[in-house]
Every structure is written in structure tokens, then in C-alpha cells.
Amino acid sequence: FDALPADIDGVVSGHSGIPFARLLPPGVAKGQRLWLNAGVIGMPANDGTTRGWFTVLIPHADGNLTVSIRALHYDAGGAAEAIYARPQLVRGYADSLTSGIWPSHDVLPLQEQMMTGVELQESSLVWPPPFRKSSSEVVSAKSYRSARYPLWILSLTFASAAAIMLSVAWSQRSRGRR
């Protein structure tokens, strides 16, 4: 987070495999910062299950934001068969869909390599709003809708890159920057 602009309260990424949400220590004159990897819908999390992962962000009237990481059950065998039926597609990916284990561990940090096959659990955490002046301040539903959570959104897809540019532009306009 030290490399990010000071007014960024969180980082949301996706398509990077293993889902997690963490609250990090406050930045300069800020509340806790959110670091979230939302997971991947079309790839198991290297945990020995066939599930994909996604995250739901649930805003509350008091200004808190619940971050809920959820498993997605789907027909992994059918998806793998569709890949096997097309010889130009990578068989290792189909094998991963049915085994829940990635074919290439060399890209993972050692700690993640050691967690291979350990089943992940769904989880939730509550992120206090960074725009709240004190823990006792209550944000009304009307003011909450106009509140902004400044986030960096990172992903490996072109569609997400477009969303990032729109999000950054929206964030800058909402703060009066052009």
C-alpha cells in the first residue's frame, strides 16, 4: 500500500486464484485499508475442491461494508469435458477443474505452495468506512449512497482494465479532480 496514492483506501483484485480479504493497518490519517482478492469463478483455488470463488460487497446503512467471500459450485466435470473435446485447449486446465489442484506451483510463493489441497472456507469481514470521522459517527442512508470508497481495482482481463479506467475517472470526478 505504501506505493499507492495516499487517498486509496483499498485494493480489490480478481482473477488471481486464491480468494482472501484482509484489513491492513491505517494509512496516514486513515482507517483500516482493505486488501481483497475476489477469487476466480472459472478456476479452483488450488484447495483440492472444484469450486470457483467470488466476493459480494454488502453496504450497510451505518456505513460499514461487509466483504463476503463465497464458493461457487458448478459442473466442473462438464466444463473439463468441453475442454478435452477441443484439442487446441490446454488439458492441464481441464485437469485442474476436476482435481482442484493447479498444474504449475512454481508461480506461487512458498507459503501458498504448502497450502495446496487445504480446503478453503467461505468467510466474511466488516470493513469500517474510511470516510467516517470517528467510530461513533453514524452515516445516514441518504449520505451513505453518496459516500465513496476509493479503491484500486486490479485484474488480468481487458474488460476489467476498462472498468478500472472508468472507476479511477469516476473517483477523480467525485473528488473534484479533472
Coordinates of N, CA and C in Angstrom, one line a residue:
F1 N 0.8 -1.2 0.0 CA 0.0 0.0 0.0 C 0.9 1.3 0.0
D2 N 2.1 1.2 0.5 CA 2.9 2.4 0.5 C 3.1 3.0 -0.9
A3 N 3.1 2.1 -1.9 CA 3.3 2.6 -3.3 C 2.1 3.3 -3.9
L4 N 0.9 3.1 -3.3 CA -0.3 3.7 -3.8 C -0.5 5.1 -3.4
P5 N -1.3 5.9 -4.1 CA -1.6 7.3 -3.7 C -2.2 7.2 -2.3
A6 N -2.0 8.3 -1.5 CA -2.4 8.3 -0.1 C -3.9 8.3 0.1
D7 N -4.7 8.7 -1.0 CA -6.1 8.7 -0.8 C -6.8 7.4 -1.2
I8 N -6.1 6.3 -1.4 CA -6.6 5.0 -1.8 C -6.9 4.2 -0.5
D9 N -8.1 3.8 -0.3 CA -8.5 3.1 1.0 C -8.5 1.6 0.8
G10 N -8.4 1.1 -0.4 CA -8.4 -0.3 -0.5 C -8.0 -0.8 -1.9
V11 N -7.6 -2.0 -2.0 CA -7.3 -2.6 -3.3 C -8.2 -3.9 -3.5
V12 N -8.8 -3.9 -4.6 CA -9.7 -5.1 -5.0 C -9.1 -5.7 -6.3
S13 N -8.8 -7.0 -6.2 CA -8.3 -7.6 -7.4 C -9.1 -8.9 -7.6
G14 N -8.9 -9.5 -8.8 CA -9.6 -10.7 -9.1 C -8.8 -11.4 -10.1
H15 N -9.3 -12.6 -10.4 CA -8.7 -13.4 -11.5 C -7.2 -13.8 -11.1
S16 N -7.0 -13.9 -9.8 CA -5.6 -14.2 -9.4 C -5.6 -15.4 -8.4
G17 N -6.7 -16.2 -8.5 CA -6.7 -17.6 -8.0 C -7.2 -17.8 -6.6
I18 N -6.5 -17.4 -5.6 CA -6.8 -17.7 -4.2 C -7.5 -16.5 -3.5
P19 N -8.8 -16.7 -3.2 CA -9.5 -15.5 -2.6 C -9.1 -15.2 -1.2
F20 N -9.1 -13.9 -0.8 CA -8.8 -13.5 0.6 C -9.3 -12.1 0.7
A21 N -9.5 -11.7 2.0 CA -9.8 -10.4 2.4 C -9.1 -10.1 3.6
R22 N -8.4 -9.0 3.7 CA -7.6 -8.6 4.9 C -7.8 -7.1 5.1
L23 N -7.9 -6.8 6.4 CA -7.8 -5.4 6.8 C -6.4 -5.1 7.2
L24 N -5.8 -4.0 6.6 CA -4.4 -3.7 6.9 C -4.4 -2.5 7.8
P25 N -3.3 -2.2 8.5 CA -3.2 -1.1 9.4 C -3.5 0.2 8.6
P26 N -4.0 1.2 9.4 CA -4.3 2.5 8.8 C -3.2 3.1 8.0
G27 N -3.5 3.9 7.0 CA -2.5 4.7 6.3 C -2.4 6.0 7.0
V28 N -1.9 7.0 6.4 CA -1.8 8.3 7.0 C -3.2 8.9 7.3
A29 N -3.5 9.1 8.5 CA -4.8 9.7 9.0 C -6.0 9.0 8.4
K30 N -5.9 7.7 8.3 CA -7.0 6.9 7.7 C -7.4 5.7 8.6
G31 N -8.5 5.2 8.3 CA -8.9 3.9 9.0 C -8.2 2.7 8.3
Q32 N -8.6 1.6 8.7 CA -8.0 0.4 8.2 C -8.3 0.3 6.7
R33 N -7.3 -0.2 5.9 CA -7.4 -0.3 4.5 C -7.8 -1.8 4.1
L34 N -8.5 -1.9 3.0 CA -9.0 -3.2 2.6 C -8.1 -3.8 1.5
W35 N -7.7 -5.0 1.6 CA -6.9 -5.7 0.6 C -7.8 -7.0 0.3
L36 N -8.3 -7.0 -1.0 CA -9.3 -8.1 -1.3 C -8.9 -8.7 -2.7
N37 N -8.8 -10.0 -2.7 CA -8.7 -10.7 -3.9 C -10.0 -11.5 -4.0
A38 N -10.9 -11.1 -4.9 CA -12.2 -11.6 -5.0 C -12.3 -13.1 -5.5
G39 N -11.2 -13.7 -5.9 CA -11.3 -15.0 -6.4 C -11.5 -15.1 -7.9
V40 N -11.7 -16.4 -8.4 CA -11.9 -16.6 -9.8 C -13.1 -17.6 -9.9
I41 N -14.0 -17.2 -10.8 CA -15.2 -18.1 -11.0 C -14.8 -19.3 -11.7
G42 N -13.9 -19.3 -12.7 CA -13.6 -20.4 -13.6 C -12.4 -21.2 -13.3
M43 N -11.9 -21.1 -12.1 CA -10.7 -21.9 -11.7 C -10.7 -22.2 -10.2
P44 N -10.5 -23.4 -9.8 CA -10.4 -23.7 -8.4 C -9.3 -23.0 -7.7
A45 N -9.3 -22.9 -6.4 CA -8.4 -22.1 -5.7 C -7.2 -22.9 -5.2
N46 N -6.9 -24.0 -5.9 CA -5.7 -24.8 -5.6 C -5.9 -25.5 -4.2
D47 N -7.2 -25.7 -3.8 CA -7.5 -26.2 -2.5 C -8.1 -27.6 -2.5
G48 N -8.0 -28.3 -3.7 CA -8.4 -29.7 -3.8 C -9.9 -29.8 -4.0
T49 N -10.6 -28.7 -4.2 CA -12.1 -28.8 -4.5 C -12.3 -28.2 -5.9
T50 N -13.4 -28.5 -6.4 CA -13.7 -28.0 -7.8 C -14.4 -26.6 -7.8
R51 N -14.5 -26.0 -6.6 CA -15.3 -24.8 -6.6 C -14.5 -23.6 -7.1
G52 N -15.2 -22.6 -7.7 CA -14.7 -21.3 -8.0 C -15.1 -20.4 -6.9
W53 N -14.6 -19.2 -7.0 CA -14.9 -18.2 -5.8 C -15.3 -16.8 -6.4
F54 N -16.1 -16.2 -5.6 CA -16.5 -14.8 -5.9 C -16.7 -14.1 -4.6
T55 N -16.8 -12.7 -4.7 CA -17.0 -11.9 -3.5 C -18.2 -11.0 -3.7
V56 N -19.0 -10.9 -2.6 CA -20.1 -10.0 -2.6 C -19.8 -8.8 -1.6
L57 N -19.9 -7.6 -2.0 CA -19.8 -6.4 -1.2 C -21.1 -5.9 -0.8
I58 N -21.4 -5.9 0.5 CA -22.7 -5.5 1.0 C -22.6 -4.2 1.8
P59 N -23.1 -3.1 1.3 CA -23.1 -1.9 2.1 C -24.2 -1.9 3.1
H60 N -23.9 -1.2 4.3 CA -24.9 -1.1 5.4 C -25.2 0.3 5.6
A61 N -26.4 0.6 6.2 CA -26.8 1.9 6.4 C -25.9 2.7 7.4
D62 N -25.2 1.9 8.3 CA -24.3 2.6 9.2 C -23.0 3.0 8.6
G63 N -22.8 2.6 7.3 CA -21.6 3.0 6.6 C -20.6 1.8 6.5
N64 N -20.8 0.8 7.3 CA -19.9 -0.4 7.2 C -20.1 -1.1 5.8
L65 N -19.1 -1.9 5.4 CA -19.2 -2.7 4.2 C -18.8 -4.1 4.6
T66 N -19.7 -5.0 4.4 CA -19.4 -6.4 4.6 C -18.8 -7.0 3.3
V67 N -17.7 -7.7 3.5 CA -17.0 -8.3 2.4 C -17.2 -9.8 2.6
S68 N -17.9 -10.4 1.7 CA -18.3 -11.8 1.9 C -17.7 -12.7 0.7
I69 N -16.8 -13.6 1.0 CA -16.2 -14.4 0.0 C -16.9 -15.7 0.0
R70 N -17.4 -16.1 -1.2 CA -18.3 -17.2 -1.4 C -17.8 -18.2 -2.4
A71 N -18.1 -19.5 -2.2 CA -17.8 -20.6 -3.1 C -18.8 -20.7 -4.2
L72 N -18.4 -21.0 -5.4 CA -19.4 -21.3 -6.5 C -19.2 -22.7 -6.9
H73 N -20.3 -23.5 -6.7 CA -20.4 -24.9 -7.1 C -20.9 -24.9 -8.5
Y74 N -20.3 -25.7 -9.4 CA -20.7 -25.7 -10.8 C -20.3 -27.1 -11.3
D75 N -20.7 -27.4 -12.6 CA -20.4 -28.7 -13.2 C -19.0 -28.7 -13.7
A76 N -18.0 -28.9 -12.8 CA -16.6 -28.9 -13.2 C -16.3 -30.1 -14.2
G77 N -16.9 -31.2 -14.0 CA -16.7 -32.3 -14.9 C -17.2 -32.0 -16.3
G78 N -18.3 -31.3 -16.4 CA -18.8 -30.9 -17.7 C -17.9 -29.9 -18.4
A79 N -17.4 -29.0 -17.6 CA -16.5 -27.9 -18.1 C -15.2 -28.6 -18.6
A80 N -14.7 -29.5 -17.8 CA -13.5 -30.2 -18.2 C -13.7 -31.0 -19.5
E81 N -14.8 -31.7 -19.6 CA -15.1 -32.4 -20.8 C -15.2 -31.5 -22.1
A82 N -15.7 -30.3 -21.9 CA -15.8 -29.4 -23.0 C -14.4 -29.0 -23.4
I83 N -13.5 -28.9 -22.5 CA -12.1 -28.5 -22.8 C -11.4 -29.7 -23.5
Y84 N -11.6 -30.9 -23.0 CA -11.0 -32.1 -23.6 C -11.5 -32.3 -25.0
A85 N -12.7 -31.9 -25.3 CA -13.2 -32.1 -26.7 C -12.6 -31.1 -27.7
R86 N -11.9 -30.2 -27.2 CA -11.2 -29.2 -28.1 C -9.7 -29.4 -28.0
P87 N -9.0 -30.1 -28.9 CA -7.6 -30.4 -28.8 C -6.7 -29.1 -28.7
Q88 N -7.2 -28.0 -29.2 CA -6.3 -26.8 -29.2 C -6.3 -26.2 -27.8
L89 N -7.2 -26.6 -26.9 CA -7.2 -26.1 -25.5 C -6.2 -26.9 -24.6
V90 N -5.8 -26.3 -23.5 CA -4.8 -26.9 -22.6 C -5.4 -27.9 -21.7
R91 N -5.0 -29.1 -21.8 CA -5.5 -30.2 -21.0 C -5.3 -30.0 -19.5
G92 N -4.1 -29.4 -19.1 CA -3.8 -29.2 -17.7 C -4.9 -28.3 -17.0
Y93 N -5.5 -27.4 -17.8 CA -6.5 -26.5 -17.2 C -7.7 -27.4 -16.9
A94 N -8.1 -28.3 -17.8 CA -9.2 -29.2 -17.5 C -9.0 -30.1 -16.3
D95 N -7.7 -30.6 -16.3 CA -7.4 -31.4 -15.1 C -7.5 -30.7 -13.8
S96 N -7.1 -29.4 -13.8 CA -7.3 -28.5 -12.6 C -8.7 -28.4 -12.2
L97 N -9.6 -28.2 -13.2 CA -11.0 -28.1 -12.9 C -11.6 -29.3 -12.1
T98 N -11.1 -30.5 -12.4 CA -11.7 -31.7 -11.8 C -10.9 -32.1 -10.5
S99 N -9.6 -31.7 -10.4 CA -8.8 -32.1 -9.3 C -8.8 -31.0 -8.2
G100 N -9.0 -29.7 -8.6 CA -8.9 -28.6 -7.7 C -7.5 -28.2 -7.4
I101 N -6.5 -28.8 -8.1 CA -5.1 -28.5 -7.8 C -4.5 -27.9 -9.1
W102 N -3.7 -26.9 -9.0 CA -3.1 -26.2 -10.1 C -2.0 -27.1 -10.7
P103 N -1.8 -27.1 -12.0 CA -0.7 -27.8 -12.6 C 0.7 -27.2 -12.4
S104 N 0.7 -25.9 -12.1 CA 2.0 -25.2 -12.0 C 2.1 -24.5 -10.6
H105 N 3.0 -25.0 -9.8 CA 3.1 -24.4 -8.5 C 4.3 -23.4 -8.4
D106 N 5.1 -23.4 -9.4 CA 6.3 -22.6 -9.4 C 6.0 -21.1 -9.4
V107 N 4.7 -20.7 -9.7 CA 4.4 -19.3 -9.7 C 3.9 -18.9 -8.3
L108 N 3.7 -19.8 -7.4 CA 3.2 -19.5 -6.1 C 4.3 -19.2 -5.1
P109 N 4.1 -18.3 -4.1 CA 5.0 -18.2 -3.0 C 5.0 -19.5 -2.2
L110 N 6.1 -19.7 -1.5 CA 6.3 -21.0 -0.8 C 5.1 -21.3 0.2
Q111 N 4.7 -20.2 0.9 CA 3.6 -20.4 1.8 C 2.3 -21.0 1.1
E112 N 2.0 -20.4 -0.1 CA 0.9 -20.9 -0.8 C 1.1 -22.3 -1.4
Q113 N 2.3 -22.6 -1.8 CA 2.6 -24.0 -2.2 C 2.3 -25.0 -1.1
M114 N 2.7 -24.6 0.1 CA 2.5 -25.5 1.2 C 1.0 -25.7 1.6
M115 N 0.1 -24.8 1.1 CA -1.3 -24.9 1.4 C -2.1 -25.6 0.3
T116 N -1.4 -26.1 -0.7 CA -2.0 -26.9 -1.8 C -2.9 -28.0 -1.2
G117 N -4.1 -28.1 -1.7 CA -5.0 -29.1 -1.2 C -5.7 -28.9 0.1
V118 N -5.4 -27.8 0.8 CA -6.1 -27.5 2.0 C -7.4 -26.7 1.6
E119 N -8.5 -27.3 2.0 CA -9.8 -26.7 1.6 C -10.1 -25.4 2.2
L120 N -10.4 -24.4 1.4 CA -10.8 -23.1 1.8 C -12.2 -23.1 2.4
Q121 N -12.5 -22.1 3.2 CA -13.8 -22.0 3.8 C -14.4 -20.6 3.4
E122 N -15.7 -20.5 3.2 CA -16.3 -19.2 3.0 C -16.0 -18.3 4.2
S123 N -15.9 -17.0 4.0 CA -15.7 -16.1 5.1 C -16.3 -14.7 4.8
S124 N -16.4 -13.9 5.8 CA -16.8 -12.6 5.8 C -16.1 -11.7 6.7
L125 N -15.9 -10.4 6.4 CA -15.4 -9.5 7.4 C -16.1 -8.2 7.2
V126 N -16.1 -7.3 8.2 CA -16.7 -6.0 8.1 C -15.6 -5.0 8.0
W127 N -15.7 -4.1 6.9 CA -14.8 -3.0 6.7 C -15.4 -1.8 7.2
P128 N -14.9 -1.1 8.2 CA -15.4 0.2 8.6 C -15.1 1.2 7.5
P129 N -16.1 2.1 7.3 CA -15.9 3.1 6.2 C -14.7 4.0 6.5
P130 N -13.9 4.3 5.5 CA -12.7 5.2 5.7 C -13.2 6.6 5.8
F131 N -14.4 6.9 5.4 CA -14.8 8.3 5.4 C -15.5 8.7 6.7
R132 N -15.6 7.8 7.6 CA -16.2 8.1 8.9 C -15.2 8.9 9.8
K133 N -15.6 9.9 10.4 CA -14.7 10.8 11.2 C -14.3 10.1 12.5
S134 N -15.2 9.4 13.1 CA -14.9 8.7 14.3 C -15.8 7.4 14.4
S135 N -15.5 6.5 15.3 CA -16.2 5.3 15.3 C -17.6 5.5 15.8
S136 N -17.9 6.6 16.4 CA -19.3 6.9 16.9 C -20.2 7.6 15.9
E137 N -19.6 8.1 14.8 CA -20.4 8.8 13.8 C -21.2 7.8 13.0
V138 N -22.5 8.1 12.9 CA -23.4 7.2 12.1 C -23.7 7.9 10.8
V139 N -23.6 7.2 9.7 CA -23.8 7.7 8.4 C -25.3 7.4 8.0
S140 N -26.1 8.4 7.7 CA -27.4 8.1 7.3 C -27.5 7.4 6.0
A141 N -28.6 6.7 5.7 CA -28.7 6.0 4.4 C -28.6 7.0 3.2
K142 N -29.1 8.2 3.4 CA -29.1 9.1 2.2 C -27.6 9.5 2.0
S143 N -26.9 9.9 3.0 CA -25.5 10.3 2.8 C -24.6 9.1 2.5
Y144 N -25.0 7.9 2.9 CA -24.2 6.7 2.5 C -24.2 6.5 1.0
R145 N -25.4 6.7 0.4 CA -25.4 6.5 -1.1 C -24.5 7.4 -1.8
S146 N -24.2 8.6 -1.2 CA -23.3 9.5 -1.9 C -21.8 9.3 -1.5
A147 N -21.6 8.5 -0.5 CA -20.3 8.3 0.1 C -19.4 7.5 -1.0
R148 N -18.1 7.6 -0.9 CA -17.3 7.0 -1.9 C -16.2 6.1 -1.1
Y149 N -16.0 4.9 -1.6 CA -14.9 4.1 -1.1 C -13.9 4.1 -2.2
P150 N -12.8 4.9 -2.0 CA -11.8 4.9 -3.0 C -11.0 3.6 -3.1
L151 N -11.0 2.9 -4.1 CA -10.4 1.6 -4.3 C -9.6 1.5 -5.6
W152 N -8.5 0.8 -5.5 CA -7.8 0.4 -6.7 C -8.4 -0.9 -7.1
I153 N -8.7 -1.2 -8.3 CA -9.2 -2.4 -8.8 C -8.3 -3.0 -9.8
L154 N -7.7 -4.2 -9.5 CA -6.7 -4.8 -10.3 C -7.3 -6.2 -10.8
S155 N -7.0 -6.5 -12.1 CA -7.4 -7.7 -12.6 C -6.5 -8.0 -13.9
L156 N -6.7 -9.2 -14.4 CA -5.9 -9.6 -15.5 C -6.7 -9.7 -16.8
T157 N -7.9 -9.1 -16.8 CA -8.7 -9.2 -18.0 C -8.9 -7.8 -18.7
F158 N -9.1 -7.7 -20.0 CA -9.3 -6.5 -20.6 C -10.5 -5.7 -20.2
A159 N -11.6 -6.5 -20.0 CA -12.9 -5.9 -19.5 C -12.7 -5.2 -18.2
S160 N -11.9 -5.9 -17.3 CA -11.6 -5.2 -16.0 C -10.8 -4.0 -16.2
A161 N -9.8 -4.0 -17.1 CA -9.0 -2.8 -17.3 C -9.8 -1.6 -17.7
A162 N -10.9 -1.9 -18.5 CA -11.8 -0.8 -18.9 C -12.5 -0.3 -17.6
A163 N -12.9 -1.3 -16.8 CA -13.7 -0.9 -15.6 C -12.7 -0.1 -14.6
I164 N -11.5 -0.5 -14.6 CA -10.5 0.3 -13.7 C -10.4 1.7 -14.2
M165 N -10.3 1.9 -15.5 CA -10.2 3.3 -16.0 C -11.4 4.1 -15.7
L166 N -12.6 3.5 -15.9 CA -13.8 4.2 -15.5 C -13.9 4.5 -14.0
S167 N -13.5 3.5 -13.2 CA -13.5 3.7 -11.8 C -12.6 4.8 -11.3
V168 N -11.4 4.8 -11.9 CA -10.5 5.9 -11.5 C -11.0 7.2 -11.9
A169 N -11.5 7.3 -13.2 CA -12.1 8.6 -13.7 C -13.3 9.0 -12.8
W170 N -14.1 8.1 -12.4 CA -15.3 8.4 -11.6 C -14.8 8.9 -10.2
S171 N -13.8 8.2 -9.7 CA -13.3 8.6 -8.4 C -12.7 10.0 -8.4
Q172 N -12.0 10.3 -9.5 CA -11.4 11.6 -9.6 C -12.4 12.7 -9.7
R173 N -13.5 12.4 -10.5 CA -14.6 13.4 -10.7 C -15.3 13.6 -9.4
S174 N -15.5 12.5 -8.6 CA -16.3 12.6 -7.4 C -15.5 13.4 -6.3
R175 N -14.2 13.5 -6.5 CA -13.4 14.3 -5.6 C -13.1 15.7 -6.1
G176 N -13.7 16.1 -7.2 CA -13.5 17.4 -7.8 C -12.2 17.5 -8.6
R177 N -11.6 16.4 -9.0 CA -10.4 16.5 -9.8 C -10.8 16.3 -11.3
R178 N -10.0 16.8 -12.1 CA -10.3 16.6 -13.6 C -9.0 16.1 -14.3

